[in-house]
Coordinates of C-alpha atoms in Angstrom, one line a residue:
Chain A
X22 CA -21.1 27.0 20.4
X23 CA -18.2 28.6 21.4
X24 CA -17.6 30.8 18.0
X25 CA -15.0 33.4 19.2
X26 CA -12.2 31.2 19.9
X27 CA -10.8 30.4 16.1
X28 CA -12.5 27.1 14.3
X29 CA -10.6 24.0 14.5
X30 CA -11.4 23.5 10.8
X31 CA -12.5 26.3 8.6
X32 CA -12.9 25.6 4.9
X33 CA -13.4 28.2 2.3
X34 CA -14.5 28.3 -1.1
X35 CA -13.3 24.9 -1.7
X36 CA -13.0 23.9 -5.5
X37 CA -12.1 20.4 -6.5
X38 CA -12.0 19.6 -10.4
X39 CA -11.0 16.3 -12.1
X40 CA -10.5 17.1 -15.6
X41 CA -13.6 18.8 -16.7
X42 CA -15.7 17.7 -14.2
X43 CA -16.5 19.6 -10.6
X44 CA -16.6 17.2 -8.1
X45 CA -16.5 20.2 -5.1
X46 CA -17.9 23.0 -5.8
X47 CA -17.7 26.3 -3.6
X48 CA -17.5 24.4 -0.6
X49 CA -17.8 26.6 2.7
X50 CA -17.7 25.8 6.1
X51 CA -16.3 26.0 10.1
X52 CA -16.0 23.2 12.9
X53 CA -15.2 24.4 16.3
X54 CA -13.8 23.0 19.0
X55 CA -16.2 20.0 20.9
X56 CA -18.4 19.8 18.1
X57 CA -19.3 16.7 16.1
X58 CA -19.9 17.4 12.9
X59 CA -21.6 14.8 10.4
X60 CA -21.1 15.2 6.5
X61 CA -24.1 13.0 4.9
X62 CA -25.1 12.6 1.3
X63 CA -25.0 10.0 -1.3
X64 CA -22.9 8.1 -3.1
X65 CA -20.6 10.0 -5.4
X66 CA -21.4 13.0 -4.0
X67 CA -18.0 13.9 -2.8
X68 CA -18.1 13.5 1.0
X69 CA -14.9 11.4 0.8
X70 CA -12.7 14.1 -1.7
X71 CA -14.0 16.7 0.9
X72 CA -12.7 14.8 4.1
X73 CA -9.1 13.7 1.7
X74 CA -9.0 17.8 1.4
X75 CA -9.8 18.1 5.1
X76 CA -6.6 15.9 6.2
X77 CA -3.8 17.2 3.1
X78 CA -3.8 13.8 0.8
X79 CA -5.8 16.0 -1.7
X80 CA -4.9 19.4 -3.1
X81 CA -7.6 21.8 -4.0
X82 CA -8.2 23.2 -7.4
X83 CA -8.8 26.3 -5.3
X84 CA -10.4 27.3 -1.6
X85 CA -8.2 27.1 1.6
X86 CA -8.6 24.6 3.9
X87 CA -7.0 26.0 7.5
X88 CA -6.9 23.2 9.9
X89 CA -5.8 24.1 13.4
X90 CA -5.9 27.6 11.7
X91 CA -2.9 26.6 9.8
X92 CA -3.6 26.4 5.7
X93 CA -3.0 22.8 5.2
X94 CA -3.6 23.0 0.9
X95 CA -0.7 25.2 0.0
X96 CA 1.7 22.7 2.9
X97 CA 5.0 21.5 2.1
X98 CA 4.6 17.4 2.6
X99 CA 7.1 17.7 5.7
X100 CA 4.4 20.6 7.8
X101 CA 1.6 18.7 7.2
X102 CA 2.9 15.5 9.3
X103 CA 3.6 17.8 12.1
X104 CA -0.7 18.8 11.5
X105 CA -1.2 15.2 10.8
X106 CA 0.3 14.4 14.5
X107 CA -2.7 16.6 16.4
X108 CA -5.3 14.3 14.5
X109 CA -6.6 10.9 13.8
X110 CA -8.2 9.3 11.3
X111 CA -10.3 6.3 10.7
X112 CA -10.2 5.0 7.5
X113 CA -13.8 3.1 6.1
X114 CA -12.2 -0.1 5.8
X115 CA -9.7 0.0 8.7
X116 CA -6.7 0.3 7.1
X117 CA -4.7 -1.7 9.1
X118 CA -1.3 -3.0 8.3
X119 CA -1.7 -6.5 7.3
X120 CA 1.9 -7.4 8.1
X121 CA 1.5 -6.3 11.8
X122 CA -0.5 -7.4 14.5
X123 CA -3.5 -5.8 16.2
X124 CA -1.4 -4.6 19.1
X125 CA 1.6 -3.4 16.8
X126 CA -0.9 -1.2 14.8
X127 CA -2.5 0.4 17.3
X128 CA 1.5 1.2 19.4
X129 CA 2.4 2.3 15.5
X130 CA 1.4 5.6 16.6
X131 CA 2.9 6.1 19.7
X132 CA 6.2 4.4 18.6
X133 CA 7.1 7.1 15.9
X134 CA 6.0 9.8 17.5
X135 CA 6.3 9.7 21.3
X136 CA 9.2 8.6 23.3
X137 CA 7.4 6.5 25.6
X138 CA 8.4 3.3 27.0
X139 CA 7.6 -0.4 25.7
X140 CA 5.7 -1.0 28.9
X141 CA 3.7 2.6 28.7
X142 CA 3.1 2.0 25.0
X143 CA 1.7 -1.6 26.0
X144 CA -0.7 -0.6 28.2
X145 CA -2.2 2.2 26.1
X146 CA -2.8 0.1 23.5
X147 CA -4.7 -2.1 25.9
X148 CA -6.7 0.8 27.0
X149 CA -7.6 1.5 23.7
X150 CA -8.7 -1.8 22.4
X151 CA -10.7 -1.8 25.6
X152 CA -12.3 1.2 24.9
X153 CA -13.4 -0.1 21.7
X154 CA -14.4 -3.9 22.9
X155 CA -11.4 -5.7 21.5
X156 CA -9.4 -6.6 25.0
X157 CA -7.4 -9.8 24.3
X158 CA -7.2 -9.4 20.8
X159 CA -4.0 -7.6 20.5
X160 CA -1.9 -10.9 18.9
X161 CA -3.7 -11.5 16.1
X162 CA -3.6 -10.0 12.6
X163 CA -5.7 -8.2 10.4
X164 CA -6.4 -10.7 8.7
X165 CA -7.9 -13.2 11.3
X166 CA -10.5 -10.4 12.6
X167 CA -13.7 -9.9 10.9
X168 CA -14.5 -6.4 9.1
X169 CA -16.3 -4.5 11.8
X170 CA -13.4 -5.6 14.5
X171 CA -10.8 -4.1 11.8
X172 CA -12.7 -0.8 11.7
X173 CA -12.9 -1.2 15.5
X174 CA -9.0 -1.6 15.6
X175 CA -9.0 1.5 13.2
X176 CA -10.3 3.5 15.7
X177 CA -8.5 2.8 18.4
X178 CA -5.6 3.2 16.4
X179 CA -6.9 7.0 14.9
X180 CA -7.3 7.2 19.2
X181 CA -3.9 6.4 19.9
X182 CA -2.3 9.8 20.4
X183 CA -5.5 11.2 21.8
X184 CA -6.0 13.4 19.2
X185 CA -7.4 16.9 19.4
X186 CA -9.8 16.2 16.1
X187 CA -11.1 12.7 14.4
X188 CA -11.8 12.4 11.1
X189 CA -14.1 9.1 10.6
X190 CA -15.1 7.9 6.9
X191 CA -18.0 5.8 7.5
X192 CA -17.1 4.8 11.2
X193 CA -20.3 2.3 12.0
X194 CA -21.2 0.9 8.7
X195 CA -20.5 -3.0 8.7
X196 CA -20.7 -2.6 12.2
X197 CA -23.9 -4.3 14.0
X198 CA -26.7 -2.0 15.6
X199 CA -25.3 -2.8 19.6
X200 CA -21.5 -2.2 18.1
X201 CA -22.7 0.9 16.2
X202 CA -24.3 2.0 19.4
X203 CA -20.6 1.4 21.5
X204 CA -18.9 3.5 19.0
X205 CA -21.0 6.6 19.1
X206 CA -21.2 6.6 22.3
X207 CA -17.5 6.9 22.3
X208 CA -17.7 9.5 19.9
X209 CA -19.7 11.1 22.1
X210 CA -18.0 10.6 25.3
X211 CA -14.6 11.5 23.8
X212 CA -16.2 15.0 22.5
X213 CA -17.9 15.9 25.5
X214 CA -15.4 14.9 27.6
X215 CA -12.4 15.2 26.3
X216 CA -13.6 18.0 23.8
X217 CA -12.1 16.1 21.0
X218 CA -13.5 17.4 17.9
X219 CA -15.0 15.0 15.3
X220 CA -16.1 14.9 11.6
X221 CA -17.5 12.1 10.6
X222 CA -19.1 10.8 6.9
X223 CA -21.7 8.7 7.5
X224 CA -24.6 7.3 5.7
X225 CA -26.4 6.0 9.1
X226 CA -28.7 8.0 9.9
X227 CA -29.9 6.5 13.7
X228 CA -26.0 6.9 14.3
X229 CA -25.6 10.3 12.9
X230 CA -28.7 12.3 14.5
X231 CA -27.2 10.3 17.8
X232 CA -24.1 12.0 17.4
X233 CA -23.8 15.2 15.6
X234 CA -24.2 18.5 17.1
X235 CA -24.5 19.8 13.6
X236 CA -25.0 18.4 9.9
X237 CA -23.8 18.8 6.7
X238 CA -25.6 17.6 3.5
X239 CA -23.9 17.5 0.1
X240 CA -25.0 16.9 -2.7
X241 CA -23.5 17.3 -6.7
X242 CA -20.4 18.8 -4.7
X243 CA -22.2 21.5 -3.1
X244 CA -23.4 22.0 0.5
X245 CA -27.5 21.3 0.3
X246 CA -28.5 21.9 3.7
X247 CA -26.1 22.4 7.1
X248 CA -27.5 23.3 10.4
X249 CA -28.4 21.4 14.0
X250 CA -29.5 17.5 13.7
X251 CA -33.4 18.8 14.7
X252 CA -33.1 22.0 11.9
X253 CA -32.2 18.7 9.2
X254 CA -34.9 16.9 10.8
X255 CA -37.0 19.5 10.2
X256 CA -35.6 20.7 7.0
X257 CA -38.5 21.5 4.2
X258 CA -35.9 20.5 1.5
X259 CA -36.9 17.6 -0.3
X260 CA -33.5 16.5 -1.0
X261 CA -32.7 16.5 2.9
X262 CA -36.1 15.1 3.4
X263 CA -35.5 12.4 1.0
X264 CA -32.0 11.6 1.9
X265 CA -33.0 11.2 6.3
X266 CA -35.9 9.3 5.5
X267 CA -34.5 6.4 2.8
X268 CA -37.1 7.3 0.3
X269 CA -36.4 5.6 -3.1
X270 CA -38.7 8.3 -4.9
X271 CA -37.9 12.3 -4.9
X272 CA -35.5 14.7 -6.1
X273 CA -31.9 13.5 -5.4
X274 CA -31.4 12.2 -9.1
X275 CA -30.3 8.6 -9.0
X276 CA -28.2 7.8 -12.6
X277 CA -30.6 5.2 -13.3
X278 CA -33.3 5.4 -16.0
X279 CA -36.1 3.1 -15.9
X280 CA -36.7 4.0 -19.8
X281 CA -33.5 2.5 -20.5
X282 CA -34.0 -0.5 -18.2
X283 CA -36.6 -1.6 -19.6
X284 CA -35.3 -1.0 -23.0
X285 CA -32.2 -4.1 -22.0
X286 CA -35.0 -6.9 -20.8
X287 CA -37.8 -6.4 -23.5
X288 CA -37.5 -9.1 -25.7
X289 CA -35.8 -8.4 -29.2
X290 CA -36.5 -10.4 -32.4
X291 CA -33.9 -13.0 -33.1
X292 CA -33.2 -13.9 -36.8
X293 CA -32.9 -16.8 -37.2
X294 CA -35.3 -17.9 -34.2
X295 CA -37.8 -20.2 -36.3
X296 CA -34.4 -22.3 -37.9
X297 CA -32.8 -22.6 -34.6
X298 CA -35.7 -23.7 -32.9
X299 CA -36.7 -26.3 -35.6
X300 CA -32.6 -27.4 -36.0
X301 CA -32.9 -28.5 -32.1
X302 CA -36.2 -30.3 -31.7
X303 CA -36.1 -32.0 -35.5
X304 CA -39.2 -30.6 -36.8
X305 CA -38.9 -30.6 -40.8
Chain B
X23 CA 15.9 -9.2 4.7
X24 CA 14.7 -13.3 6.0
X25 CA 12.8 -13.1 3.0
X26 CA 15.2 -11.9 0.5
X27 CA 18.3 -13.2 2.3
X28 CA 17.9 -16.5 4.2
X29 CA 14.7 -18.1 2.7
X30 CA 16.5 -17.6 -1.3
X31 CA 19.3 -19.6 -0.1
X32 CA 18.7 -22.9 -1.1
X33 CA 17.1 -21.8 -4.2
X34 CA 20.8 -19.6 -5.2
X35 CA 22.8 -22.8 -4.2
X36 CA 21.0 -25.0 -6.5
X37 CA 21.1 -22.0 -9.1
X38 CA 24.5 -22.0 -8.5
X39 CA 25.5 -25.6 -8.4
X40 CA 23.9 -26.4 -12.2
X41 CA 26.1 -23.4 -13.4
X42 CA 28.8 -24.5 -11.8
X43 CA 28.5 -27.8 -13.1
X44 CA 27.4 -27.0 -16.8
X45 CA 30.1 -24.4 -17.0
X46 CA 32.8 -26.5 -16.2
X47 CA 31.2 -29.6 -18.6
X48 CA 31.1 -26.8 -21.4
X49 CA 34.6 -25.5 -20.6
X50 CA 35.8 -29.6 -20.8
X51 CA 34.4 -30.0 -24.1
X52 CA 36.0 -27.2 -25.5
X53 CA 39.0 -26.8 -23.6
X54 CA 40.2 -30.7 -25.1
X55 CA 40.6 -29.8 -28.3
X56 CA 43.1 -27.1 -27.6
X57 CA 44.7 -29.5 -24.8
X58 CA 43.8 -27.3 -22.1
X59 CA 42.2 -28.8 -19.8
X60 CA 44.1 -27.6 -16.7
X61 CA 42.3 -24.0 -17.3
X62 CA 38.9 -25.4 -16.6
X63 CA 38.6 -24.0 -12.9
X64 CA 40.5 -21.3 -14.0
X65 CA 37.3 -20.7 -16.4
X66 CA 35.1 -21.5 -14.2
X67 CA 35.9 -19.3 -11.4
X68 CA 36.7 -16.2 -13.2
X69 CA 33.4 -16.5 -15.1
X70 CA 31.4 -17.3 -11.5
X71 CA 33.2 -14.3 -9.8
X72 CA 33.0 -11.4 -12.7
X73 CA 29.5 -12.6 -14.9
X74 CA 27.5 -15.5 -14.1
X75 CA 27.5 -15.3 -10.1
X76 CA 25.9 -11.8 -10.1
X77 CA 23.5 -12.2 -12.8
X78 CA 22.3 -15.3 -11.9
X79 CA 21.7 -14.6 -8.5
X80 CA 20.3 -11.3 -9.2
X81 CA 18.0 -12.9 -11.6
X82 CA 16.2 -15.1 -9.0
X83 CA 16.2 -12.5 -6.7
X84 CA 14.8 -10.1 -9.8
X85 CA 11.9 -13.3 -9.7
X86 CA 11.9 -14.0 -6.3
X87 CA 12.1 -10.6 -3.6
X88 CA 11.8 -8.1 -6.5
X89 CA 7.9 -9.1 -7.4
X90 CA 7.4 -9.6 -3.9
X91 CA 8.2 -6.4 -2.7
X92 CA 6.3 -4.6 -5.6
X93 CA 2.9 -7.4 -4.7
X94 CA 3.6 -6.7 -1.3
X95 CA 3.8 -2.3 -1.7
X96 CA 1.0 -2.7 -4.7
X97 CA -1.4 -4.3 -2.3
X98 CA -0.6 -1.9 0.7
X99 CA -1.5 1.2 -2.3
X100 CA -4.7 -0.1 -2.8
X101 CA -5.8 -1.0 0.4
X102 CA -5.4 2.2 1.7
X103 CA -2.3 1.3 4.2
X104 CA -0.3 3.4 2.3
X105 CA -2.3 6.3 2.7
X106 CA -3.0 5.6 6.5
X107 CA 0.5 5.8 7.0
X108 CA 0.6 9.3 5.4
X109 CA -1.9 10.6 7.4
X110 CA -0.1 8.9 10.8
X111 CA 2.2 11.0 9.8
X112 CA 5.0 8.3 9.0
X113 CA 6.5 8.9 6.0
X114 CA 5.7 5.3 3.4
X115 CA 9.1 5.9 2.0
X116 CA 10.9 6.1 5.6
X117 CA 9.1 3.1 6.9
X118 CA 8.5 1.2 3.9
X119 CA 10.9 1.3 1.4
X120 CA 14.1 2.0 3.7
X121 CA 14.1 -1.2 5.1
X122 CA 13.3 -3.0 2.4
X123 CA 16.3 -1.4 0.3
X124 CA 18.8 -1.7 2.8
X125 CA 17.8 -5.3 3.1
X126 CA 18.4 -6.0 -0.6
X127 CA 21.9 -4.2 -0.5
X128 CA 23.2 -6.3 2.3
X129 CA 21.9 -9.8 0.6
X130 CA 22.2 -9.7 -2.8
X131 CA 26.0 -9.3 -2.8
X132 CA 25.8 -11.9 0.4
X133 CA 24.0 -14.4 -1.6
X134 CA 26.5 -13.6 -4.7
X135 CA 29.4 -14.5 -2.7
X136 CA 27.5 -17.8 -1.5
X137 CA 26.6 -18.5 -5.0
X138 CA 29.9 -18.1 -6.1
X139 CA 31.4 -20.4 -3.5
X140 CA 28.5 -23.3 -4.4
X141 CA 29.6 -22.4 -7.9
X142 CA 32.8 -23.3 -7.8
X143 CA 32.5 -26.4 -5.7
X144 CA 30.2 -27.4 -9.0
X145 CA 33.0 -27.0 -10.9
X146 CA 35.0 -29.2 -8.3
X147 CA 32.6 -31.9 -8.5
X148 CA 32.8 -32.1 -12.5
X149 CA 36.6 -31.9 -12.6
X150 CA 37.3 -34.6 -9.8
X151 CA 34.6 -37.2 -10.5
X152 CA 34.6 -36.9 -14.2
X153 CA 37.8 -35.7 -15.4
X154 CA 41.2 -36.2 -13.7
X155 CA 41.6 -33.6 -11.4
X156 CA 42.2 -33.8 -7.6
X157 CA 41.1 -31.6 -5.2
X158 CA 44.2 -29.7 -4.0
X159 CA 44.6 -28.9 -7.8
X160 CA 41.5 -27.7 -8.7
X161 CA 41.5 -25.7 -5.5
X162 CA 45.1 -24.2 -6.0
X163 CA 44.0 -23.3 -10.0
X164 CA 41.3 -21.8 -9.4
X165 CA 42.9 -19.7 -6.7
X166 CA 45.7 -18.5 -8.7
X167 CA 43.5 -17.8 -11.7
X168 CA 41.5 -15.2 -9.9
X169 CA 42.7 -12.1 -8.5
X170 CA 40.7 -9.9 -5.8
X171 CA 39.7 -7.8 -8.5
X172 CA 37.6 -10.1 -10.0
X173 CA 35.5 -10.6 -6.8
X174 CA 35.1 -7.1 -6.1
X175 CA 34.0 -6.3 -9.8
X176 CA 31.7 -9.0 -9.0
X177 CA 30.9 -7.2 -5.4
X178 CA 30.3 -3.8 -7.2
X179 CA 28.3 -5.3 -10.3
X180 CA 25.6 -7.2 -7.2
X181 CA 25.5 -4.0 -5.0
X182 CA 25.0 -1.9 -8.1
X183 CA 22.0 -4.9 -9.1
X184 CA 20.7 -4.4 -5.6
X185 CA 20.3 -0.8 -6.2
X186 CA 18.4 -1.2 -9.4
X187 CA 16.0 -3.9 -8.4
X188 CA 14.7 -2.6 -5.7
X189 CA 14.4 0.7 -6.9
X190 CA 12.3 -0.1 -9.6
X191 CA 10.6 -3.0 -7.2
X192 CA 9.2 -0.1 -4.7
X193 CA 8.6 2.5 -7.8
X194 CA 6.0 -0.1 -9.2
X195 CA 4.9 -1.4 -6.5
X196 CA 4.2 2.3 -4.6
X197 CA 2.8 3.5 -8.1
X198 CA -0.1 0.5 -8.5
X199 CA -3.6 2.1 -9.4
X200 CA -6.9 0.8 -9.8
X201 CA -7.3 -3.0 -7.3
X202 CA -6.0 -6.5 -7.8
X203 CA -4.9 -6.1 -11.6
X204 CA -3.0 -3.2 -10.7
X205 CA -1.4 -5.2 -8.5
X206 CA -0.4 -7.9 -11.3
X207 CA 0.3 -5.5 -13.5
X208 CA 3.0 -3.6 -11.1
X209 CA 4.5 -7.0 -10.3
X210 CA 4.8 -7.7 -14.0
X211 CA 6.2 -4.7 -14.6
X212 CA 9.0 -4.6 -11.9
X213 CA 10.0 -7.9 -12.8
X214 CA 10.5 -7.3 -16.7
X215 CA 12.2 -3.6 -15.8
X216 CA 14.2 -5.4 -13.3
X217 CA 15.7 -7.7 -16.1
X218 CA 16.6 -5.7 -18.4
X219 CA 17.9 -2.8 -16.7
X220 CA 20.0 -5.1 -14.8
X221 CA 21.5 -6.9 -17.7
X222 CA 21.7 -3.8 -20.0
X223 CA 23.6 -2.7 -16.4
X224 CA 25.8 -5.7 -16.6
X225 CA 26.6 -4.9 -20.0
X226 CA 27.9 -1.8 -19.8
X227 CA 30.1 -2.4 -16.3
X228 CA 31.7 -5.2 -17.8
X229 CA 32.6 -2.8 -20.6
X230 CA 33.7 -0.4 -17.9
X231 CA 35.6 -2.6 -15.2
X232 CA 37.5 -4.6 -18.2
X233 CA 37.8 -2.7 -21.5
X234 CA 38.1 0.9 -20.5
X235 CA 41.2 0.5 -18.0

């Protein structure tokens, strides 16, 4: 890792609160430049507030978040577009406009902010629905494509500009294992290649040791464990070693008491039972 | 501006038609008792160009484009377009809401002046094949009665209707929180704020364009 040019992403101290309640808490951490990096944990955990910090839709309740070494938390609404333009973003369910076509969301991109040419804009978005299995597909609309094609679309569309840094929010889920397997590899390719930078969110864990060059685990807003996918693999913390192997049983707390469970489907004593029950079958 | 403009056509010339019709039925009935019959298209058209034209119309439009826009922006909100936009970089309001406005400015006042004209022929229809009017006198009544002012007060009341609906239309709709009630909730909303903003509106111009002068 490259770690004296300046990090693409650096976040510090990062506070979220809504109301009373911390959903970030003292949240610190770089990305440079070519390196994937996965932010894991479960549900509720605030891996999507983090990455709505990460590209300026939510304001801190303190921290800086410098993107591009620029402070993108304290931004006037009209600076952060011109931030916005240097990345992509794909969204977890796509996100596509449902009143245009494939084709039109992927150029949608390219038509506000480049000054390219119909025909140039036309055959980038081909190359990019190629890219991401989808040639041929550019007339139809969002809503004649199944789920894992629209997230495909997404991508291609968060590809359109070639952006310096992705941002993916649970890029292979509702995807199936050989499409999951096309998209990381793209990931990959993209950030080895071209070193495009990438964060994704993911709860797959075949796809994110296959891609990351580091990891991030959160957990009750804070950071658990970070560090290289084989240092999580190895990881003697039974929350990470919970979490990477899909056990149902260990610490990660799960909002659910069994007590209490069991309390709703014992069976409670009905007045009234014996009366009802001779009312219907006419016993006297 | 299809959808608001061209497709609410046939729905503002029937609209328009039945008032029309009932207005100059109405005007009949009272008008004989006072002998003055020969004012109905007078009536008629004054009331078309200056009240009933651009409240009507902007009514169905309130029921028609209003919700539609606010369903249409509401459903965006909470499927994340909205925000996918932002974070493209586009600006929601810029690509969303500009159109959408502009198209509303342009046709409600165009559909008022179409409903007018439907309106009046309503009035025509009543007044030839019921009462004993002919055409070249309805036509040359109805004329004289109305003065360029009247239409434009008309003119100014629809674009200032315009304004208001779809302000409030992209408000709710841009504003919708929490899934598919949201959503019905927003549309509710726009529509009911719609109303009576714009007849509250109507009230006070009409006290403005003919009482204050």
């Amino acid at each position: 890792m490259n770690s004296n040019e300046a990090p693409i992403i650096e976040v510090v101290d990062l506070v979220h609160q809504f109301g009373e309640r911390t959903v970030l808490n003292d949240i610190s951490f770089n990305v440079h430049r070519g390196e994937t990096l996965v932010i894991m944990g479960g549900s509720g955990c605030g891996k999507s507030t983090l990455l709505r910090h990460m590209i300026g839709s939510m304001k801190p309740t303190s921290g800086s978040v410098k993107i591009f070494g620029e402070e993108i938390a304290t931004m006037k609404e009209h600076e952060i577009g011109r931030v916005r333009q240097r990345f992509g973003m794909l969204f977890q369910s796509g996100a596509l406009l449902a009143s245009l076509t494939v084709g039109e969301n992927v150029a949608l991109p390219l038509f506000q902010h480049t000054h390219k040419s119909a025909d140039e804009i036309e055959a980038i978005v081909k190359q990019k629905l190629e890219m991401v299995g989808l040639t041929g597909f550019e007339d139809l609309k969002p809503a004649e494509i199944s789920g894992g094609m629209k997230k495909r679309v997404g991508l291609a569309r968060a590809l359109a500009l070639d952006p310096e840094l992705l941002f993916s929010d649970e890029p292979t889920s509702g995807l199936d294992p050989i499409m999951t397997a096309v998209v990381d590899q793209l990931t990959l390719k993209l950030a080895r290649g071209s070193h495009m930078t990438a964060v994704v969110v993911s709860h797959d864990m075949t796809s994110a040791f296959r891609i990351a060059t580091r990891m991030i685990m959160l957990g009750h807003g804070s950071i658990v464990a970070q560090g290289t996918p084989e240092e999580i693999r190895t990881s003697t913390n039974p929350e990470v070693h919970q979490f990477i192997n899909g056990e149902a049983d260990g610490p990660i707390p799960l909002n659910l008491s069994q007590d209490k469970h069991e309390d709703h489907q014992c069976v409670k004593p009905r007045p009234f039972a014996l009366a009802r029950y001779r009312f219907h079958h006419k016993i006297s | 501006m299809v959808f608001i403009g061209v497709r609410a056509a046939p729905m503002v010339a029937l609209t328009a038609f039945s008032i029309g019709v009932t207005l100059a039925m109405q005007a009949a009935h009272s008008l004989k008792e006072l002998g003055a019959e020969m004012y109905i298209p007078d009536l008629v058209m004054v009331t078309l160009l200056r009240e009933m034209g651009p409240v009507l119309i902007a009514v169905i439009v309130i029921g028609r484009s209003g919700s539609a826009v606010a369903a249409e922006l509401g459903t965006m909100k909470v499927s994340e377009e909205i925000e996918a936009l932002e974070v493209m970089a586009i600006n929601p309001v810029q690509y969303l809401v500009v159109p959408r406005f502009l198209a509303m400015l342009v046709m409600l006042p165009a559909l008022t002046i179409f409903g007018n004209y439907i309106g009046v022929f309503g009035g025509w229809a009543v007044c030839t094949f019921a009462l004993d009017f002919n055409t070249a006198g309805y036509v040359l009544r109805a004329l004289q009665s109305a003065d360029t002012w009247d239409l434009y007060s008309g003119m100014i009341k629809s674009g200032v209707f315009a304004w208001i609906v779809i302000t409030i239309a992209c408000n709710a709709g841009l504003h919708v929180e929490g899934g598919a009630e949201g959503v019905g909730q927003a549309t509710t909303a726009s529509v009911v704020q719609a109303l009576l903003a714009m007849l509250v509106t109507n009230a006070v111009l009409t006290g403005i364009f003919f009482f204050a002068a």
